[in-house]
Coordinates of C-alpha atoms in Angstrom, one line a residue:
E1 CA 26.1 -35.8 44.4
G2 CA 27.8 -38.0 46.9
E3 CA 26.2 -36.7 50.1
V4 CA 22.8 -36.6 51.8
H5 CA 21.6 -33.8 54.2
V6 CA 19.5 -35.0 57.1
D7 CA 17.5 -32.4 59.1
D8 CA 15.6 -33.8 62.1
G9 CA 14.6 -30.5 63.6
A10 CA 17.5 -30.5 66.1
G11 CA 20.2 -29.9 63.5
E12 CA 21.5 -30.9 60.1
K13 CA 23.8 -33.8 59.5
V14 CA 25.7 -34.4 56.2
L15 CA 26.2 -38.0 55.3
H16 CA 28.6 -39.6 52.9
G17 CA 29.0 -43.2 51.7
G18 CA 28.6 -45.6 54.6
D19 CA 27.5 -43.0 57.1
Q20 CA 24.3 -43.4 59.1
A21 CA 22.0 -41.0 61.0
A22 CA 19.2 -41.8 63.5
T23 CA 16.4 -39.4 64.5
Q24 CA 16.1 -41.0 68.0
G25 CA 18.8 -41.8 70.4
I26 CA 17.4 -45.2 71.2
V27 CA 18.1 -46.4 67.6
A28 CA 21.4 -48.3 67.5
R29 CA 23.8 -48.1 64.6
V30 CA 23.9 -51.3 62.7
S31 CA 26.2 -52.1 59.8
L32 CA 24.7 -53.2 56.5
E33 CA 26.4 -56.5 56.8
E34 CA 24.6 -57.1 60.1
E35 CA 21.3 -55.7 58.8
F36 CA 21.1 -58.3 56.1
G37 CA 22.9 -61.0 58.0
W38 CA 19.8 -63.1 58.7
S39 CA 19.0 -63.4 55.0
R40 CA 21.4 -66.2 53.9
D41 CA 18.7 -67.9 51.8
R42 CA 17.9 -64.7 50.1
V43 CA 21.3 -64.7 48.5
A44 CA 21.2 -68.4 47.6
L45 CA 17.8 -68.1 45.9
L46 CA 18.9 -65.0 44.0
E47 CA 22.0 -67.0 42.9
L48 CA 19.7 -69.8 41.7
A49 CA 17.5 -67.4 39.8
G50 CA 20.7 -66.0 38.1
E51 CA 21.8 -69.5 37.2
V52 CA 18.5 -70.2 35.6
A53 CA 18.8 -67.0 33.6
R54 CA 22.3 -68.0 32.5
V55 CA 21.1 -71.4 31.3
Q56 CA 18.2 -69.7 29.5
N57 CA 20.6 -67.4 27.6
Q58 CA 22.9 -70.2 26.7
L59 CA 20.0 -72.3 25.3
A60 CA 18.6 -69.3 23.4
A61 CA 22.0 -68.9 21.7
V62 CA 21.9 -72.4 20.2
P63 CA 20.8 -72.1 16.5
V64 CA 17.6 -73.9 15.7
S65 CA 15.9 -74.6 12.4
W66 CA 12.4 -74.6 13.8
T67 CA 10.1 -72.0 12.2
G68 CA 6.7 -72.7 13.8
R69 CA 4.0 -75.2 13.0
T70 CA 1.9 -74.6 9.9
S71 CA -0.2 -77.8 9.6
T72 CA -3.9 -77.5 10.4
R73 CA -4.4 -81.3 10.6
L74 CA -5.4 -81.3 14.3
L75 CA -7.5 -78.2 13.9
D76 CA -9.4 -79.7 10.9
A77 CA -10.2 -82.8 13.0
M78 CA -12.0 -80.9 15.7
P79 CA -15.8 -81.7 16.0
D80 CA -18.7 -79.4 15.1
G81 CA -19.5 -76.8 17.8
T82 CA -15.9 -76.4 18.9
A83 CA -15.8 -73.2 20.9
L84 CA -12.4 -73.3 22.5
Y85 CA -9.2 -74.5 20.8
A86 CA -5.6 -74.5 22.1
A87 CA -2.6 -75.8 20.3
L88 CA 0.7 -76.3 22.2
P89 CA 4.1 -77.5 21.2
N90 CA 5.4 -80.8 22.5
L91 CA 7.8 -79.4 25.1
S92 CA 8.7 -82.7 26.8
G93 CA 12.2 -82.8 25.4
T94 CA 12.8 -79.1 25.9
V95 CA 11.9 -79.2 29.6
A96 CA 14.2 -82.2 30.2
D97 CA 17.0 -80.5 28.3
F98 CA 16.6 -77.4 30.3
Y99 CA 17.0 -79.3 33.6
A100 CA 19.9 -81.4 32.2
A101 CA 21.7 -78.1 31.5
L102 CA 20.8 -76.6 34.9
A103 CA 21.6 -79.6 37.1
P104 CA 25.4 -79.5 36.7
R105 CA 25.4 -75.9 37.6
L106 CA 23.5 -76.6 40.8
E107 CA 26.2 -79.1 41.8
A108 CA 29.2 -77.0 40.8
N109 CA 28.2 -73.8 42.5
P110 CA 28.9 -74.0 46.3
V111 CA 26.0 -71.7 47.2
L112 CA 23.5 -73.6 45.1
A113 CA 24.9 -77.0 46.0
S114 CA 24.1 -76.4 49.7
W115 CA 20.6 -75.3 48.8
W116 CA 19.9 -78.2 46.4
S117 CA 21.9 -81.1 47.8
E118 CA 21.4 -80.7 51.6
G119 CA 18.5 -80.9 53.9
P120 CA 15.8 -83.6 54.6
R121 CA 15.1 -85.9 51.7
A122 CA 17.5 -84.1 49.4
A123 CA 18.5 -87.3 47.6
E124 CA 14.9 -88.5 47.2
R125 CA 13.9 -85.0 45.9
K126 CA 16.5 -85.1 43.2
A127 CA 15.6 -88.6 42.2
E128 CA 11.9 -87.7 42.0
V129 CA 12.6 -84.7 39.7
K130 CA 14.8 -86.9 37.4
E131 CA 12.2 -89.6 37.3
L132 CA 9.4 -87.2 36.4
L133 CA 11.4 -85.6 33.6
D134 CA 12.6 -88.9 32.3
T135 CA 8.9 -90.1 32.1
L136 CA 7.9 -86.8 30.4
R137 CA 10.7 -87.2 27.9
T138 CA 9.7 -90.9 27.2
W139 CA 6.0 -90.1 26.6
G140 CA 6.8 -87.1 24.5
S141 CA 9.2 -89.0 22.3
Y142 CA 6.3 -91.0 20.8
L143 CA 4.2 -87.9 20.0
G144 CA 4.3 -85.3 17.2
D145 CA 5.3 -81.7 17.5
E146 CA 1.8 -80.5 18.5
V147 CA -0.8 -81.2 21.0
A148 CA -4.3 -79.7 20.5
V149 CA -7.2 -79.4 23.0
G150 CA -10.7 -78.6 22.0
I151 CA -14.0 -78.1 23.8
A152 CA -17.2 -78.2 21.9
K153 CA -20.7 -77.3 23.0
D154 CA -23.0 -80.2 23.8
A155 CA -26.7 -80.6 22.8
S156 CA -27.8 -78.3 25.6
G157 CA -25.5 -75.5 24.5
H158 CA -23.1 -75.9 27.5
P159 CA -19.4 -76.7 27.1
G160 CA -18.8 -80.4 26.8
A161 CA -15.9 -82.6 27.7
P162 CA -12.5 -81.7 26.4
I163 CA -10.8 -83.6 23.6
A164 CA -7.0 -83.8 23.2
L165 CA -5.4 -84.6 19.9
T166 CA -1.9 -85.3 18.7
T167 CA -0.1 -87.6 16.4
V168 CA 2.0 -90.7 17.1
V169 CA 5.4 -90.6 15.2
R170 CA 7.2 -93.6 16.7
P171 CA 6.4 -97.3 16.6
G172 CA 5.5 -99.2 19.8
F173 CA 3.3 -96.5 21.4
R174 CA 0.5 -98.9 22.1
E175 CA 2.8 -101.5 23.8
F176 CA 4.4 -98.7 25.8
V177 CA 1.1 -97.4 27.1
E178 CA -0.1 -100.9 27.9
S179 CA 3.0 -101.6 29.9
E180 CA 2.5 -98.3 31.8
I181 CA -1.1 -99.2 32.6
A182 CA 0.0 -102.6 33.8
R183 CA 2.7 -101.0 36.0
A184 CA 0.1 -98.6 37.6
G185 CA -2.2 -101.6 38.4
A186 CA -5.7 -101.1 39.7
G187 CA -5.2 -97.4 40.3
A188 CA -4.8 -96.7 36.6
K189 CA -7.4 -94.3 35.2
V190 CA -6.3 -94.7 31.6
R191 CA -7.5 -97.3 29.0
I192 CA -6.9 -97.9 25.3
V193 CA -10.1 -98.3 23.2
G194 CA -10.5 -99.6 19.7
S195 CA -13.5 -97.3 18.9
P196 CA -15.6 -94.6 20.7
A197 CA -18.2 -97.2 21.6
E198 CA -15.7 -98.9 23.9
A199 CA -15.0 -95.7 25.9
A200 CA -15.9 -95.7 29.6
E201 CA -17.0 -92.8 31.8
D202 CA -14.6 -91.1 34.3
T203 CA -11.6 -92.6 32.6
L204 CA -9.1 -91.1 30.2
N205 CA -9.9 -93.1 27.0
L206 CA -7.0 -93.2 24.5
W207 CA -8.2 -93.9 20.9
L208 CA -5.5 -94.5 18.3
R209 CA -6.9 -94.1 14.7
D210 CA -4.1 -94.7 12.2
D211 CA -1.5 -92.2 13.5
L212 CA -4.0 -89.9 15.2
L213 CA -4.2 -90.2 18.9
A214 CA -7.3 -88.8 20.8
A215 CA -7.9 -88.6 24.5
A216 CA -11.3 -87.9 26.1
P217 CA -13.1 -88.7 29.4
N218 CA -16.2 -90.2 27.8
A219 CA -17.7 -91.9 24.7
G220 CA -19.7 -88.9 23.6
A221 CA -16.7 -86.7 23.0
L222 CA -15.0 -89.4 21.0
A223 CA -18.1 -90.1 19.0
R224 CA -18.3 -86.4 18.0
L225 CA -14.7 -86.5 17.0
E226 CA -15.3 -89.6 14.8
T227 CA -18.1 -87.8 13.0
A228 CA -15.8 -84.8 12.3
I229 CA -13.0 -87.0 11.0
T230 CA -15.2 -89.1 8.6
A231 CA -17.4 -86.3 7.3
T232 CA -17.1 -82.6 6.5
D233 CA -18.9 -80.7 9.3
S234 CA -19.8 -77.0 9.7
F235 CA -16.9 -76.3 12.0
R236 CA -14.4 -76.4 9.1
S237 CA -16.6 -74.0 7.1
G238 CA -17.1 -71.5 9.9
T239 CA -15.4 -68.1 10.6
F240 CA -13.8 -69.5 13.9
H241 CA -11.9 -72.2 12.0
A242 CA -11.0 -69.7 9.2
R243 CA -9.4 -67.3 11.7
L244 CA -7.4 -70.1 13.4
A245 CA -6.3 -71.5 10.1
E246 CA -5.1 -68.0 9.1
A247 CA -2.8 -67.9 12.2
Y248 CA -1.2 -71.2 11.2
R249 CA -0.1 -69.8 7.8
D250 CA 2.6 -67.7 9.5
G251 CA 3.7 -70.6 11.8
V252 CA 2.7 -70.7 15.5
D253 CA 4.3 -71.7 18.7
L254 CA 1.2 -71.3 20.9
L255 CA -2.3 -70.8 19.6
V256 CA -5.4 -70.3 21.6
G257 CA -8.9 -69.4 20.3
V258 CA -12.2 -68.8 21.9
D259 CA -15.5 -68.6 19.9
A260 CA -16.9 -66.0 22.3
K261 CA -20.0 -65.3 20.1
S262 CA -21.0 -69.0 20.4
L263 CA -20.5 -69.0 24.1
L264 CA -22.2 -65.7 24.8
S265 CA -25.2 -66.2 22.6
R266 CA -26.9 -68.4 25.1
A267 CA -26.3 -66.0 27.9
A268 CA -27.5 -63.0 25.9
S269 CA -30.8 -64.6 25.0
G270 CA -31.2 -66.8 28.1
A271 CA -34.0 -67.2 30.5
D272 CA -32.6 -64.5 32.8
A273 CA -33.9 -61.4 31.0
R274 CA -32.1 -58.9 33.3
S275 CA -28.7 -60.6 32.9
G276 CA -29.1 -60.8 29.1
A277 CA -30.1 -57.1 29.0
L278 CA -27.0 -56.2 31.1
L279 CA -24.7 -58.2 28.8
R280 CA -26.1 -56.5 25.7
M281 CA -25.9 -53.1 27.3
S282 CA -22.2 -53.7 28.3
G283 CA -21.4 -54.3 24.6
L284 CA -19.8 -57.7 25.5
A285 CA -22.6 -59.5 23.7
D286 CA -21.0 -58.2 20.5
V287 CA -17.7 -60.1 21.0
E288 CA -17.0 -62.6 18.3
H289 CA -13.6 -64.2 18.7
L290 CA -10.5 -64.1 20.9
I291 CA -7.4 -65.4 19.1
V292 CA -4.0 -65.5 20.8
E293 CA -0.8 -66.3 18.9
R294 CA 2.7 -66.6 20.2
R295 CA 5.9 -67.2 18.3
S296 CA 9.5 -67.8 19.4
A297 CA 12.8 -67.4 17.6
A298 CA 16.5 -67.0 18.7
G299 CA 15.5 -66.9 22.4
A300 CA 13.0 -64.0 22.0
S301 CA 9.3 -64.4 21.8
S302 CA 6.5 -62.2 20.4
G303 CA 2.8 -62.6 20.6
R304 CA -0.3 -61.1 19.1
A305 CA -3.9 -61.4 20.2
A306 CA -7.1 -60.0 18.7
L307 CA -10.5 -59.6 20.4
T308 CA -13.0 -58.9 17.6
F309 CA -16.5 -57.5 17.8
G310 CA -19.5 -57.9 15.4
A311 CA -20.3 -54.2 15.7
E312 CA -18.5 -51.0 16.8
R313 CA -17.4 -51.2 20.4
R314 CA -19.8 -49.8 22.9
G315 CA -20.5 -49.8 26.6
L316 CA -17.8 -51.5 28.8
A317 CA -16.2 -52.7 25.6
A318 CA -15.5 -49.1 24.6
W319 CA -13.9 -48.0 27.8
I320 CA -10.4 -48.5 26.4
A321 CA -9.7 -45.6 24.1
P322 CA -8.1 -45.5 20.7
P323 CA -4.3 -45.2 20.7
A324 CA -3.0 -41.9 22.0
P325 CA 0.2 -40.4 23.4
M326 CA 0.7 -41.5 27.0
G327 CA 1.7 -38.3 28.9
A328 CA 1.5 -40.1 32.2
L329 CA 4.6 -42.1 31.3
S330 CA 6.6 -38.9 31.0
F331 CA 6.7 -38.9 34.9
V332 CA 8.3 -42.4 34.9
S333 CA 12.1 -42.4 34.7
S334 CA 14.2 -44.4 32.3
S335 CA 15.4 -46.6 35.1
A336 CA 12.0 -47.9 36.1
S337 CA 11.7 -51.7 36.5
G338 CA 8.0 -51.9 35.6
A339 CA 5.1 -49.8 34.4
I340 CA 1.5 -50.1 33.3
A341 CA -0.1 -47.3 31.3
F342 CA -3.5 -46.9 29.6
V343 CA -5.8 -44.4 28.0
T344 CA -9.6 -44.6 28.5
K345 CA -12.5 -42.6 27.3
E346 CA -13.5 -39.7 29.5
P347 CA -13.9 -40.9 33.1
S348 CA -17.2 -39.0 33.4
L349 CA -18.6 -41.0 30.5
L350 CA -17.3 -44.2 32.1
V351 CA -19.4 -43.3 35.2
D352 CA -22.4 -42.6 33.0
D353 CA -22.1 -46.1 31.5
L354 CA -21.6 -47.7 34.9
F355 CA -24.6 -45.8 36.4
A356 CA -26.8 -46.8 33.4
M357 CA -25.9 -50.5 33.9
L358 CA -26.6 -50.3 37.7
T359 CA -29.9 -48.6 37.0
A360 CA -30.8 -51.4 34.5
G361 CA -30.2 -54.0 37.2
Q362 CA -31.6 -52.0 40.1
P363 CA -34.2 -49.4 39.1
D364 CA -34.0 -47.6 42.5
F365 CA -30.2 -47.0 42.1
P366 CA -30.5 -43.3 41.1
V367 CA -32.6 -42.5 44.2
K368 CA -30.1 -44.3 46.5
L369 CA -27.2 -42.5 44.8
A370 CA -28.7 -39.1 45.2
E371 CA -29.3 -39.8 48.9
A372 CA -25.7 -40.9 49.4
E373 CA -24.2 -37.9 47.6
T374 CA -26.4 -35.5 49.6
K375 CA -25.1 -37.1 52.8
L376 CA -21.5 -37.1 51.7
G377 CA -21.6 -33.6 50.3
F378 CA -20.0 -34.3 46.9
R379 CA -21.0 -35.8 43.5
L380 CA -19.0 -38.8 42.2
R381 CA -19.4 -37.8 38.6
D382 CA -19.1 -34.0 38.7
D383 CA -16.7 -33.5 41.5
L384 CA -14.4 -36.5 41.0
A385 CA -14.7 -38.2 37.6
A386 CA -15.1 -35.0 35.6
A387 CA -12.0 -33.5 37.2
I388 CA -9.7 -36.2 35.8
G389 CA -8.7 -37.5 32.4
G390 CA -8.3 -40.9 30.9
D391 CA -4.5 -41.0 30.8
A392 CA -2.9 -42.9 33.7
A393 CA 0.1 -44.9 34.6
F394 CA 1.3 -47.0 37.6
A395 CA 5.1 -47.8 37.9
V396 CA 7.8 -49.3 40.1
D397 CA 10.4 -46.5 39.6
G398 CA 13.3 -47.0 42.0
P399 CA 14.5 -49.4 44.7
L400 CA 12.4 -52.2 46.1
L401 CA 13.9 -51.8 49.6
P402 CA 13.2 -50.6 52.2
T403 CA 10.0 -49.0 50.7
P404 CA 9.0 -50.0 47.2
A405 CA 9.2 -47.0 44.9
L406 CA 5.7 -47.1 43.6
K407 CA 4.2 -44.3 41.6
L408 CA 0.7 -43.5 40.3
V409 CA 0.2 -40.8 37.7
V410 CA -3.3 -39.6 36.5
E411 CA -4.2 -36.9 34.1
V412 CA -6.2 -34.0 35.7
Y413 CA -8.4 -31.5 34.0
D414 CA -9.3 -29.4 37.1
P415 CA -6.7 -29.7 39.9
A416 CA -8.6 -27.2 42.2
R417 CA -11.8 -29.2 42.0
L418 CA -10.0 -32.5 42.6
Q419 CA -8.1 -31.1 45.5
A420 CA -11.4 -29.8 47.1
T421 CA -12.9 -33.3 46.6
I422 CA -9.8 -34.9 48.3
V423 CA -10.1 -32.5 51.2
K424 CA -13.8 -33.4 51.6
L425 CA -13.0 -37.1 51.5
V426 CA -10.3 -36.8 54.1
S427 CA -12.6 -34.8 56.3
L428 CA -15.2 -37.6 56.1
A429 CA -12.6 -40.2 56.8
D430 CA -11.4 -38.2 59.8
A431 CA -14.9 -37.9 61.3
E432 CA -15.5 -41.7 60.8
A433 CA -12.1 -42.6 62.4
R434 CA -12.6 -40.4 65.4
K435 CA -16.2 -41.7 65.9
A436 CA -14.8 -45.2 66.0
G437 CA -12.0 -44.2 68.4
R438 CA -9.2 -44.6 65.9
P439 CA -6.5 -42.0 65.1
G440 CA -7.6 -39.1 63.0
V441 CA -6.8 -38.5 59.4
S442 CA -5.5 -35.2 58.0
L443 CA -3.7 -33.5 55.1
A444 CA -0.4 -31.7 55.5
T445 CA 1.1 -29.4 52.9
E446 CA 4.7 -28.3 52.3
T447 CA 6.9 -27.1 49.5
A448 CA 9.8 -29.2 48.1
S449 CA 11.9 -28.3 45.1
G450 CA 9.3 -25.9 43.9
L451 CA 6.4 -28.5 44.2
T452 CA 3.4 -28.2 46.5
V453 CA 3.4 -31.6 48.2
H454 CA 0.3 -32.8 50.1
S455 CA 0.7 -35.7 52.6
L456 CA -2.1 -37.9 54.0
V457 CA -1.3 -38.3 57.7
I458 CA -3.0 -40.9 60.0
G459 CA -2.5 -40.0 63.6
T460 CA 1.2 -39.3 64.3
A461 CA 2.6 -41.9 62.0
P462 CA 4.8 -40.9 59.1
S463 CA 2.9 -40.3 55.9
R464 CA 3.1 -43.2 53.3
L465 CA 0.9 -41.4 50.7
Q466 CA 2.0 -38.1 49.3
Y467 CA 0.9 -36.3 46.1
T468 CA 1.4 -33.2 44.0
F469 CA 0.0 -31.6 40.8
V470 CA 2.4 -31.1 37.9
D471 CA 1.5 -29.8 34.4
G472 CA -2.0 -31.2 34.4
Y473 CA -1.2 -34.5 36.2
L474 CA -1.6 -35.9 39.7
V475 CA 1.5 -37.7 40.9
V476 CA 1.2 -40.0 43.9
A477 CA 4.0 -41.8 45.7
P478 CA 4.9 -43.1 49.2
E479 CA 7.8 -40.6 49.6
K480 CA 8.4 -36.9 48.7
A481 CA 11.7 -37.7 47.0
L482 CA 9.9 -39.9 44.4
L483 CA 7.6 -36.9 43.6
V484 CA 10.6 -34.7 43.1
R485 CA 12.3 -37.2 40.8
A486 CA 9.1 -37.7 38.8
A487 CA 8.9 -34.0 38.2
E488 CA 12.5 -33.9 37.2
A489 CA 12.1 -36.8 34.7
H490 CA 9.1 -35.0 33.2
A491 CA 11.1 -31.7 32.9
T492 CA 14.3 -33.2 31.5
G493 CA 12.8 -35.9 29.2
D494 CA 14.7 -38.7 30.8
T495 CA 11.7 -40.9 30.8
L496 CA 10.8 -44.6 30.2
L497 CA 9.3 -43.6 26.8
T498 CA 12.9 -42.8 25.6
A499 CA 14.7 -45.6 27.5
P500 CA 16.6 -48.0 25.0
K501 CA 15.4 -51.0 27.0
L502 CA 11.8 -50.1 26.1
V503 CA 12.3 -48.6 22.6
S504 CA 14.1 -51.8 21.4
L505 CA 10.9 -53.8 22.2
L506 CA 8.4 -51.6 20.4
P507 CA 6.7 -53.1 17.3
K508 CA 8.3 -52.2 14.0
D509 CA 5.1 -52.6 11.9
G510 CA 2.8 -49.8 13.2
P511 CA 2.2 -46.5 15.0
L512 CA 3.9 -46.0 18.3
D513 CA 0.8 -44.8 20.2
F514 CA -1.1 -47.4 22.2
S515 CA -4.2 -47.8 24.2
M516 CA -2.5 -49.8 26.9
L517 CA 1.2 -50.6 27.6
A518 CA 2.8 -52.9 30.2
F519 CA 6.6 -53.0 30.6
Q520 CA 8.7 -55.1 33.0
D521 CA 12.4 -55.3 33.6
V522 CA 12.2 -57.6 36.7
G523 CA 15.7 -58.8 36.1
G524 CA 17.1 -55.3 36.5
A525 CA 15.3 -54.8 39.8
L526 CA 16.4 -58.2 41.1
G527 CA 19.9 -57.6 40.0
A528 CA 20.0 -54.4 42.1
L529 CA 18.4 -56.3 45.0
A530 CA 21.0 -59.0 44.7
N531 CA 23.8 -56.5 44.9
A532 CA 22.1 -54.8 47.9
V533 CA 22.1 -58.1 49.9
G534 CA 25.7 -58.8 49.2
A535 CA 25.8 -60.9 46.0
A536 CA 29.4 -61.2 44.9
P537 CA 30.5 -59.5 41.6
G538 CA 30.4 -61.9 38.7
S539 CA 28.0 -64.3 40.5
A540 CA 24.9 -65.6 38.8
A541 CA 22.7 -63.5 41.1
S542 CA 24.6 -60.3 40.2
E543 CA 23.9 -61.0 36.5
L544 CA 20.1 -61.1 36.9
S545 CA 19.9 -57.6 35.5
G546 CA 20.9 -59.0 32.1
S547 CA 18.0 -61.6 31.9
G548 CA 16.0 -59.4 29.7
A549 CA 12.9 -57.2 29.6
S550 CA 9.5 -57.6 28.0
L551 CA 6.7 -55.4 26.7
A552 CA 3.0 -56.0 26.2
W553 CA 0.7 -53.5 24.5
A554 CA -2.9 -53.0 23.1
R555 CA -4.4 -50.9 20.4
A556 CA -8.2 -50.4 20.4
E557 CA -9.9 -50.1 17.0
P558 CA -13.6 -49.6 16.2
T559 CA -14.4 -53.3 15.9
R560 CA -11.5 -55.0 17.6
V561 CA -8.7 -54.7 20.2
V562 CA -5.3 -55.9 19.1
F563 CA -2.8 -57.0 21.7
G564 CA 1.0 -57.7 21.3
S565 CA 4.1 -58.6 23.2
S566 CA 7.8 -58.9 22.7
G567 CA 11.0 -59.5 24.6
V568 CA 12.8 -62.3 26.4
G569 CA 12.1 -61.6 30.1
L570 CA 12.6 -64.1 32.9
T571 CA 11.5 -67.7 32.5
E572 CA 8.5 -68.8 34.6
L573 CA 10.9 -70.8 36.8
T574 CA 13.2 -67.9 37.3
S575 CA 10.2 -65.6 38.2
L576 CA 9.0 -68.1 40.9
V577 CA 12.5 -68.5 42.4
A578 CA 13.2 -64.8 42.3
A579 CA 9.8 -63.9 43.9
G580 CA 10.6 -66.3 46.8
A581 CA 14.1 -64.8 47.1
G582 CA 12.9 -61.2 47.0
F583 CA 9.9 -61.3 49.2
G584 CA 9.8 -64.6 51.2
A585 CA 11.4 -64.8 54.7
P586 CA 13.6 -67.8 55.2
P587 CA 11.6 -70.8 56.6
I588 CA 12.5 -72.4 60.0
G589 CA 15.8 -74.3 59.7
G590 CA 17.3 -72.0 57.1
R591 CA 16.2 -73.9 54.1

């Protein structure tokens, strides 16, 4: 509306753009330029993050013919008993190309050039990065488009040494490796072997068999690999191999599989009877496989994962509920930069499961629980868990500065009972604080925009935890204004559930209800932060908001939980740079 009314008890002030008000006379007026003047590196790092995002978008726009890897050759060569398998693309050239595209921008942008090219050992640092990437590109040029790593169980049932497999596609690889070993001298921990029998311990043994290259730290791992290559073993006829091979049929970028049933079977039937019983009671002993798949195309990526069970989910494994509408997200506005929402089975039933597991491990737990509840004056299950539902959300819904706009929303069945329990807990906390000589704890209640707002107050400090009840939900935030805005979003329907930036990421091949959902638009939040600290219009930092959002979700079914993801999002490099820019104070020396 263009103005803000400030009432400090002594009178009301009306502020317009650029105005300031202080509630104490000793607080000096400071311009925004001075307020953020210390943070020169913050702007530079945000500029760097923006340049990375720009390069990412440019590379993503380049047409490629790659459609994913479909060959199961490396998978088929894995030895019997393989319980963990990971297949990765050969990214050596991609990483080097990314840096080659980014480096000129670092030199051309004055802000980034001072960050990258000045300071102690700047020239050495740049040379080291170039040497590392050149080495990576050279090694990768000899290898095929996939690198696979497998871990098989040894004779005792424990995970054995890892084995890495790839193919050699360029002549001269052996000579190249031998020259690299000779250059490293006595410190080299790599050797080329002609057969598994020649392998040494505590050394990376490279065995080249035709065009298949294997790397392992001991002879035993290579011997098991040789057996798998020369004879059909049970791994290729098992369900774990079949599930991984199925993923290859659609083409994969990243593939990770865990044969959980094989790994957990020993623990479920091990010598520790109590641990085995707890594992079976939790329902986790029924887990069979975890398969994670990720595919990329046109700069966007999507992923699917499935956790499968040998029986209907139970115990802890059944805590996540089947897909359902997420009412908690109706209190999160369409401008939110991140949110996590989930639905669980009734919290009172979760407590029952938890108490049963604790009783199995400690038979005297019920007696101790009854004594504690009598002393405290409330029952955890009936007075707390039974009062709330299984629909909840946590969000960052507003500015990051000066106070992060965090928001927690939880479904409530019985607001009166929950409020009585909160009052009881605050009373107990107050008594303990005063006994220890600390400031007391209390609840304050007021009305704002038709809402009854409760504030947790510690001593005389301003409250940083306030909450209200709206239409069967508890909404918690650090400031009253956030509660009012949450209620308005719920009433008007201007929520994250209807925001185009989220809707565009929803899967097109199934229902739109989920068991769990995680959304991020970190670029949007960092773009707003960059503008707040003075990033120039049109600069890379100011364009962070266009770096893309991403969505992850889960659907729980009777015998499996399916996960998925979509979106571009920030690259890992950008995330690290931006995190340092957004939350790290500048080191001594200004660099």
